Every structure is written in structure tokens, then in C-alpha cells.
Amino acid sequence: MSQTEDFSARRQQLVQQMGKGAALIPTAPEAIRNRDSHYAYRFDSYFYYLTGFDEPESLLLLIAGDQPKSILFCREKDMEREIWDGFRHGPQGAQSAFGFDAAYPISHLDELVPKLLGNQPNLYFSLGADAAWDQRVTGWLQQLRAQSRNGTAAPANIVDVRQLLDEMRLVKSAAELDVMRHAANITAHAHKRVMLATRPGMMEYEVEAELLHEFYRHGSRAPAYTSIVAGGANACVLHYVSNSARLNDHELLLIDAGCELNGYAADITRTFPVNGKFTAAQKDLYELVLAAQQAAIGQVNPNQHWNAPHEAALEVLVRGFIDFGLCQGSVESVLESGDYRRFYMHRTGHWLGLDVHDAGEYKDSNGDWRKLKPGMVLTVEPGCYVRPADNVPEHFWNIGIRIEDDVAVTTKGCEVITAAAPKTVADIEQLMAKAGIS
Ligand code: GLY
Ligand code: MN
Ligand code: MN
């Protein structure tokens, strides 16, 4: 299936699920950095999922029922603006290039949308996602209600369109999986490049530059999220993003970074010694986290539920924390008391897709963890973060480790799509020795 067909098939699927009614799906607004400088534009993931269209100031209107229609509103062609800001498809161009049934200038929205919503029984819209759109949609509904004596009714029900789209986004198509494999592979090679380039004395941001270089030269135009490049104690700050410290000999470097490719995120964490050789204490904790990750990945298959990988990782970690004198008691008692949270305070993964923490519920409608299904993609990312404290063995102080891979559920088990990023102690030390680091 071509990409255009994939987008159009998703629109048809959504319209079928809607039954009767109309859906409004706007893209994201542009964000101003200051005065007339903008942040790099990123479309809304729901809008992009249904259109493949990446211009700002656009909205998709879908009509379900006997005569389904997909209608795009977008910016008009404008030679003057195109000289300053670049190419625009314009409604006509977008309609034929992206396969919409109709397309109109975005400036006609207030005139046309109330007409198109008139007498539709249901409105599918993400109420509460964006205050400006909420206000505009409310205005259209009020306009329609005011016309009720003319026989035009406003939609009686407003349904959150994300409920339907989240379920669709959760199971990736073959085309989506291909893009995600590609993003994963670019990212894996960026982590490898960093292992080859890192030396004691470098700044964290110099290492970040190596990641970005590898992302961009392979076609990614942005990281999927702010990269974490955290040397030594900084690795114990879970969302460390200042990336501004010098890397010291004998410390570990934790890097959580992934590229975005055609809208899809990769999300990899690797932790390795700045000088290429793990100390005994670093190696003990690293191999514990790796064992936890392997146990978790072993639980990713269609017979398992969402939480099984987390439970498997936790059991391995807690056993290790007890063996290393970080926690006291039995595995059951430490799990029960939650004492392990001093060293492992996050969950073991999340859905991955257009958003790094992707759309989709983690529990089913009964409140049970949902079953894994082929086509779902998740991260598996256990870690261990040891801050200095009186009751903590000193040789572990300031060690922060996370190992994160991206995993697609298959019919028989799973596929680790980030496998090209080295992660065993032997593979990392050999690679870094080859680069002449240790
Ligand atoms: N990089 C974000 C996360 O790992 O959840
Ligand atoms: Mn993650
Ligand atoms: Mn991550």
C-alpha cells in the first residue's frame, strides 16, 4: 500500500467506526519563539496520522454515513508568502496529492463548517485539547443552535475522537513498522557513534552534537524528544536535559535519545563508561539492569498483558538490590513495601509511535492490564539510580543506569527493532577499545 493509500485507508476506517456524524481534527498551531521567530513546526499527531499533510493552519473534516467525505481545509497558495516562507500545496494541490474528496481555503472555515455540521447527529472532536479550538467549535455549535427554527439541528452528541484514534494508533501497520524500524536503526547507529566518539574531558553537549549529526545525515529532521546526555551523578536526574557538564574519567554516561523520522519516534537509552571500561561496581549494577531488561523483553508476546514486562524486570531488580545490600528483606517484602523505589522509581516502558509516549490506553474497559497484540510497539527500559545516602554502599553512589530498547509485538513473540545499539558489557568495551578509548 502506498503512503497516500495508507492515510486514506485510516480515514475510511475512522469514518466506518463513527457510523454517523462529522469529525473535526485540526493540526497543531505554530509556536512563536519570540517576535517573528518560530519554533520548528511539528504537526499534530492525530491530524498527521489521518492525512500525511504537514502544513500548519490545516484541519480535516470527515463526514460519516451513506456518503462519507474527507475534506481538508488548508492555506491558500500565496506567491508573496511563498517567497518568504516557502511552498504551500494550496487546496487544489493538496486535494489531488493527498487524495481528499474536497479541499477549501482555511479562511473559509467559519463560513463552511457550520453548514457541514448542520443536521449531523454526532460531532467527533477532542474537546479540551486546545482552548482556542474549543472556543471556535463552541461558536459554530451556538450558531447552529440559533438556526434550529429553520430546521437545522446542531449535533446532539459530542464524542472525543481520540477514543477511536488512540485504539487505531496502538496497532501499527506494515508501513508504520517499516518507518519505525528505520528510525530505530538510525538511532541505534547514533548511539554507536557516540560510544566511538566519547572521551573523558568532553562536554555532554559535544556528545549530543554527535547524536544530532547522525540523526540529520540519515534523513531525520529532529530528535523525537529532548536528548538526555547525563554523565556521572547527572544520570540520577531522570529528566536531566541541560547536557552542560564535563565528562569525567571513571564515570558512566547515560544517553536517552531518539530521532523522529516521518513523524515516528525512536527512543533508546544506553549507558556506558566514559573511558570505555566499567569499574566493578558499575559492572555489577549494569549487568543487573541488563538482566532485568532481558527478563522484561522475554515477556513481550501476544500471550502477555501490558504489565508483564514491568513485573519481570522488577523481580530481577529487587533480587539484585537485596544481593548488593541496597535493600533489605525478602523479594516479596521489598516489592510489598516499595522500598526499591529509592533506586527504581519509574515504570518499565510505554507505547511508542508518532509520539514518544504514544497514544493508547494501558488498561482495558474492565480496568485490567490490556493484552499485547501483534503490531503494538513499546519500550522496555528498566534502570537503577543510586543517590548518596547513609544506608547505601558507597561504591554504588552516583551510579545511574538505564537500558532502553524499542520492541514490536509479533505473532510469535517480539522484535527488538533497536538491536543494532550495543548493550552487553563485552560489546561496549570491545567497541570502545577498538576506537582506542580504553
Ligand atoms: N525518552 C523518554 C522516555 O524514555 O520515556
Ligand atoms: Mn522511553
Ligand atoms: Mn527514552
Tab-separated table of N, CA and C in Angstrom, residues 169-266:
chain	number	residue	atom	x	y	z
A	169	ARG	N	-4.216	3.904	16.523
A	169	ARG	CA	-2.770	4.209	16.541
A	169	ARG	C	-1.955	3.169	17.293
A	170	LEU	N	-2.623	2.465	18.188
A	170	LEU	CA	-1.919	1.493	19.025
A	170	LEU	C	-1.363	0.326	18.224
A	171	VAL	N	-2.070	-0.086	17.190
A	171	VAL	CA	-1.609	-1.227	16.386
A	171	VAL	C	-1.075	-0.681	15.065
A	172	LYS	N	0.229	-0.848	14.874
A	172	LYS	CA	0.888	-0.226	13.726
A	172	LYS	C	0.713	-1.069	12.452
A	173	SER	N	0.585	-0.383	11.300
A	173	SER	CA	0.512	-1.061	10.004
A	173	SER	C	1.919	-1.464	9.573
A	174	ALA	N	1.976	-2.262	8.509
A	174	ALA	CA	3.290	-2.676	7.985
A	174	ALA	C	4.109	-1.449	7.597
A	175	ALA	N	3.468	-0.452	6.983
A	175	ALA	CA	4.199	0.752	6.569
A	175	ALA	C	4.729	1.519	7.782
A	176	GLU	N	3.906	1.606	8.818
A	176	GLU	CA	4.367	2.295	10.037
A	176	GLU	C	5.547	1.548	10.665
A	177	LEU	N	5.435	0.223	10.708
A	177	LEU	CA	6.531	-0.564	11.303
A	177	LEU	C	7.827	-0.372	10.520
A	178	ASP	N	7.708	-0.253	9.210
A	178	ASP	CA	8.921	-0.020	8.403
A	178	ASP	C	9.573	1.307	8.779
A	179	VAL	N	8.766	2.346	8.904
A	179	VAL	CA	9.322	3.659	9.281
A	179	VAL	C	9.944	3.567	10.680
A	180	MET	N	9.268	2.883	11.571
A	180	MET	CA	9.783	2.796	12.952
A	180	MET	C	11.080	1.997	13.010
A	181	ARG	N	11.173	0.945	12.191
A	181	ARG	CA	12.444	0.186	12.132
A	181	ARG	C	13.570	1.093	11.643
A	182	HIS	N	13.232	1.915	10.652
A	182	HIS	CA	14.237	2.813	10.082
A	182	HIS	C	14.686	3.838	11.131
A	183	ALA	N	13.724	4.448	11.817
A	183	ALA	CA	14.046	5.431	12.877
A	183	ALA	C	14.876	4.762	13.972
A	184	ALA	N	14.512	3.536	14.315
A	184	ALA	CA	15.221	2.788	15.363
A	184	ALA	C	16.660	2.522	14.938
A	185	ASN	N	16.816	2.203	13.678
A	185	ASN	CA	18.150	1.862	13.186
A	185	ASN	C	19.064	3.088	13.115
A	186	ILE	N	18.522	4.195	12.653
A	186	ILE	CA	19.307	5.441	12.640
A	186	ILE	C	19.742	5.763	14.075
A	187	THR	N	18.800	5.640	14.993
A	187	THR	CA	19.088	5.973	16.391
A	187	THR	C	20.119	5.019	16.982
A	188	ALA	N	19.987	3.741	16.672
A	188	ALA	CA	20.949	2.754	17.195
A	188	ALA	C	22.362	3.106	16.723
A	189	HIS	N	22.469	3.519	15.456
A	189	HIS	CA	23.795	3.870	14.940
A	189	HIS	C	24.316	5.176	15.545
A	190	ALA	N	23.397	6.056	15.912
A	190	ALA	CA	23.827	7.287	16.592
A	190	ALA	C	24.417	6.948	17.963
A	191	HIS	N	23.785	6.006	18.667
A	191	HIS	CA	24.333	5.605	19.980
A	191	HIS	C	25.702	4.948	19.804
A	192	LYS	N	25.835	4.191	18.721
A	192	LYS	CA	27.125	3.532	18.460
A	192	LYS	C	28.197	4.576	18.152
A	193	ARG	N	27.815	5.556	17.354
A	193	ARG	CA	28.744	6.634	17.009
A	193	ARG	C	29.244	7.345	18.270
A	194	VAL	N	28.318	7.560	19.195
A	194	VAL	CA	28.661	8.254	20.432
A	194	VAL	C	29.644	7.435	21.263
A	195	MET	N	29.437	6.125	21.286
A	195	MET	CA	30.372	5.273	22.050
A	195	MET	C	31.787	5.377	21.460
A	196	LEU	N	31.848	5.533	20.147
A	196	LEU	CA	33.156	5.640	19.492
A	196	LEU	C	33.789	7.017	19.704
A	197	ALA	N	32.958	8.019	19.918
A	197	ALA	CA	33.475	9.401	19.965
A	197	ALA	C	33.775	9.902	21.378
A	198	THR	N	33.158	9.278	22.384
A	198	THR	CA	33.252	9.822	23.742
A	198	THR	C	34.646	9.641	24.342
A	199	ARG	N	35.119	10.703	24.987
A	199	ARG	CA	36.418	10.669	25.695
A	199	ARG	C	36.261	11.428	27.006
A	200	PRO	N	36.999	11.039	28.058
A	200	PRO	CA	36.992	11.855	29.282
A	200	PRO	C	37.383	13.298	28.937
A	201	GLY	N	36.718	14.254	29.575
A	201	GLY	CA	37.044	15.663	29.329
A	201	GLY	C	36.089	16.326	28.353
A	202	MET	N	35.386	15.546	27.549
A	202	MET	CA	34.417	16.167	26.620
A	202	MET	C	33.246	16.743	27.410
A	203	MET	N	32.528	17.676	26.800
A	203	MET	CA	31.307	18.206	27.416
A	203	MET	C	30.125	17.335	26.972
A	204	GLU	N	29.115	17.280	27.827
A	204	GLU	CA	27.922	16.481	27.462
A	204	GLU	C	27.320	16.980	26.138
A	205	TYR	N	27.316	18.299	25.932
A	205	TYR	CA	26.710	18.807	24.691
A	205	TYR	C	27.517	18.465	23.446
A	206	GLU	N	28.809	18.221	23.616
A	206	GLU	CA	29.599	17.773	22.449
A	206	GLU	C	29.150	16.383	22.020
A	207	VAL	N	28.823	15.569	23.016
A	207	VAL	CA	28.316	14.225	22.727
A	207	VAL	C	26.941	14.331	22.061
A	208	GLU	N	26.121	15.255	22.561
A	208	GLU	CA	24.795	15.481	21.968
A	208	GLU	C	24.934	15.835	20.479
A	209	ALA	N	25.963	16.621	20.159
A	209	ALA	CA	26.179	17.013	18.756
A	209	ALA	C	26.432	15.787	17.872
A	210	GLU	N	27.110	14.786	18.433
A	210	GLU	CA	27.363	13.557	17.659
A	210	GLU	C	26.055	12.842	17.339
A	211	LEU	N	25.148	12.832	18.312
A	211	LEU	CA	23.839	12.196	18.085
A	211	LEU	C	23.095	12.909	16.962
A	212	LEU	N	23.022	14.242	17.091
A	212	LEU	CA	22.259	15.026	16.113
A	212	LEU	C	22.855	14.882	14.724
A	213	HIS	N	24.170	14.857	14.657
A	213	HIS	CA	24.852	14.686	13.366
A	213	HIS	C	24.377	13.394	12.693
A	214	GLU	N	24.345	12.331	13.457
A	214	GLU	CA	23.959	11.035	12.893
A	214	GLU	C	22.467	11.017	12.522
A	215	PHE	N	21.635	11.662	13.338
A	215	PHE	CA	20.195	11.732	13.008
A	215	PHE	C	20.011	12.450	11.668
A	216	TYR	N	20.584	13.646	11.578
A	216	TYR	CA	20.306	14.512	10.423
A	216	TYR	C	20.897	13.930	9.133
A	217	ARG	N	22.079	13.349	9.241
A	217	ARG	CA	22.693	12.884	7.995
A	217	ARG	C	21.969	11.655	7.441
A	218	HIS	N	21.068	11.080	8.229
A	218	HIS	CA	20.294	9.944	7.718
A	218	HIS	C	18.833	10.281	7.479
A	219	GLY	N	18.526	11.557	7.419
A	219	GLY	CA	17.183	11.948	6.969
A	219	GLY	C	16.212	12.325	8.063
A	220	SER	N	16.602	12.148	9.326
A	220	SER	CA	15.733	12.629	10.405
A	220	SER	C	15.928	14.133	10.508
A	221	ARG	N	14.846	14.872	10.737
A	221	ARG	CA	14.957	16.327	10.786
A	221	ARG	C	14.876	16.880	12.201
A	222	ALA	N	14.684	15.973	13.172
A	222	ALA	CA	14.604	16.441	14.570
A	222	ALA	C	14.685	15.249	15.506
A	223	PRO	N	15.177	15.494	16.725
A	223	PRO	CA	15.052	14.434	17.729
A	223	PRO	C	13.569	14.275	18.097
A	224	ALA	N	13.184	13.101	18.536
A	224	ALA	CA	11.775	12.849	18.895
A	224	ALA	C	11.429	13.466	20.239
A	225	TYR	N	12.440	13.833	21.018
A	225	TYR	CA	12.265	14.458	22.337
A	225	TYR	C	13.628	15.017	22.713
A	226	THR	N	13.673	15.831	23.757
A	226	THR	CA	14.949	16.443	24.132
A	226	THR	C	15.909	15.361	24.621
A	227	SER	N	17.082	15.322	24.017
A	227	SER	CA	18.045	14.267	24.358
A	227	SER	C	18.561	14.450	25.779
A	228	ILE	N	18.737	13.333	26.472
A	228	ILE	CA	19.354	13.330	27.804
A	228	ILE	C	20.773	12.812	27.634
A	229	VAL	N	21.754	13.655	27.946
A	229	VAL	CA	23.163	13.227	27.890
A	229	VAL	C	23.728	13.520	29.278
A	230	ALA	N	23.790	12.489	30.107
A	230	ALA	CA	23.990	12.688	31.537
A	230	ALA	C	25.187	11.897	32.038
A	231	GLY	N	26.263	12.624	32.360
A	231	GLY	CA	27.461	11.969	32.883
A	231	GLY	C	27.401	11.847	34.395
A	232	GLY	N	27.979	10.774	34.946
A	232	GLY	CA	28.111	10.602	36.396
A	232	GLY	C	26.810	10.781	37.142
A	233	ALA	N	26.833	11.641	38.185
A	233	ALA	CA	25.662	11.818	39.053
A	233	ALA	C	24.464	12.380	38.282
A	234	ASN	N	24.700	13.065	37.185
A	234	ASN	CA	23.577	13.628	36.412
A	234	ASN	C	22.626	12.534	35.926
A	235	ALA	N	23.142	11.311	35.794
A	235	ALA	CA	22.303	10.207	35.321
A	235	ALA	C	21.231	9.849	36.344
A	236	CYS	N	21.393	10.311	37.589
A	236	CYS	CA	20.377	10.043	38.616
A	236	CYS	C	19.261	11.090	38.585
A	237	VAL	N	19.376	12.071	37.707
A	237	VAL	CA	18.284	13.039	37.495
A	237	VAL	C	17.517	12.521	36.280
A	238	LEU	N	16.297	12.048	36.500
A	238	LEU	CA	15.624	11.291	35.432
A	238	LEU	C	15.393	12.103	34.168
A	239	HIS	N	15.036	13.382	34.332
A	239	HIS	CA	14.782	14.208	33.145
A	239	HIS	C	15.881	15.257	32.966
A	240	TYR	N	17.127	14.857	33.173
A	240	TYR	CA	18.259	15.786	33.004
A	240	TYR	C	18.376	16.163	31.526
A	241	VAL	N	18.259	17.431	31.206
A	241	VAL	CA	18.372	17.837	29.802
A	241	VAL	C	19.311	19.032	29.608
A	242	SER	N	19.989	19.484	30.672
A	242	SER	CA	20.848	20.653	30.459
A	242	SER	C	22.103	20.250	29.680
A	243	ASN	N	22.532	19.023	29.802
A	243	ASN	CA	23.620	18.466	28.980
A	243	ASN	C	24.836	19.398	28.932
A	244	SER	N	25.153	19.981	30.088
A	244	SER	CA	26.137	21.068	30.073
A	244	SER	C	27.389	20.778	30.906
A	245	ALA	N	27.544	19.554	31.409
A	245	ALA	CA	28.675	19.272	32.305
A	245	ALA	C	29.817	18.564	31.561
A	246	ARG	N	30.986	18.589	32.188
A	246	ARG	CA	32.144	17.898	31.609
A	246	ARG	C	32.085	16.420	32.002
A	247	LEU	N	32.534	15.547	31.106
A	247	LEU	CA	32.520	14.098	31.371
A	247	LEU	C	33.840	13.690	32.017
A	248	ASN	N	33.717	13.008	33.144
A	248	ASN	CA	34.920	12.639	33.897
A	248	ASN	C	35.293	11.182	33.676
A	249	ASP	N	36.592	10.942	33.752
A	249	ASP	CA	37.144	9.591	33.715
A	249	ASP	C	36.457	8.750	34.809
A	250	HIS	N	36.297	7.475	34.595
A	250	HIS	CA	35.753	6.522	35.584
A	250	HIS	C	34.269	6.707	35.883
A	251	GLU	N	33.597	7.629	35.148
A	251	GLU	CA	32.154	7.768	35.357
A	251	GLU	C	31.400	7.104	34.209
A	252	LEU	N	30.107	6.844	34.470
A	252	LEU	CA	29.250	6.344	33.390
A	252	LEU	C	28.596	7.519	32.674
A	253	LEU	N	28.199	7.275	31.444
A	253	LEU	CA	27.432	8.273	30.684
A	253	LEU	C	26.112	7.624	30.267
A	254	LEU	N	25.002	8.236	30.681
A	254	LEU	CA	23.672	7.737	30.295
A	254	LEU	C	23.140	8.633	29.181
A	255	ILE	N	22.778	8.013	28.069
A	255	ILE	CA	22.217	8.786	26.951
A	255	ILE	C	20.854	8.224	26.588
A	256	ASP	N	19.832	9.082	26.699
A	256	ASP	CA	18.474	8.711	26.286
A	256	ASP	C	18.134	9.636	25.127
A	257	ALA	N	18.175	9.099	23.914
A	257	ALA	CA	17.968	9.951	22.739
A	257	ALA	C	17.400	9.118	21.601
A	258	GLY	N	16.522	9.745	20.831
A	258	GLY	CA	15.949	9.050	19.677
A	258	GLY	C	15.588	10.046	18.600
A	259	CYS	N	15.663	9.615	17.362
A	259	CYS	CA	15.313	10.538	16.275
A	259	CYS	C	13.838	10.397	15.938
A	260	GLU	N	13.315	11.421	15.276
A	260	GLU	CA	11.980	11.327	14.688
A	260	GLU	C	12.159	11.201	13.180
A	261	LEU	N	11.455	10.243	12.597
A	261	LEU	CA	11.540	10.058	11.154
A	261	LEU	C	10.125	9.966	10.587
A	262	ASN	N	9.824	10.814	9.616
A	262	ASN	CA	8.462	10.872	9.045
A	262	ASN	C	7.402	10.894	10.144
A	263	GLY	N	7.701	11.573	11.215
A	263	GLY	CA	6.729	11.713	12.303
A	263	GLY	C	6.843	10.656	13.389
A	264	TYR	N	7.588	9.584	13.165
A	264	TYR	CA	7.645	8.473	14.133
A	264	TYR	C	8.894	8.547	15.002
A	265	ALA	N	8.725	8.205	16.272
A	265	ALA	CA	9.803	8.334	17.254
A	265	ALA	C	10.554	7.024	17.451
A	266	ALA	N	11.863	7.163	17.677
A	266	ALA	CA	12.644	6.072	18.269
A	266	ALA	C	13.031	6.557	19.660
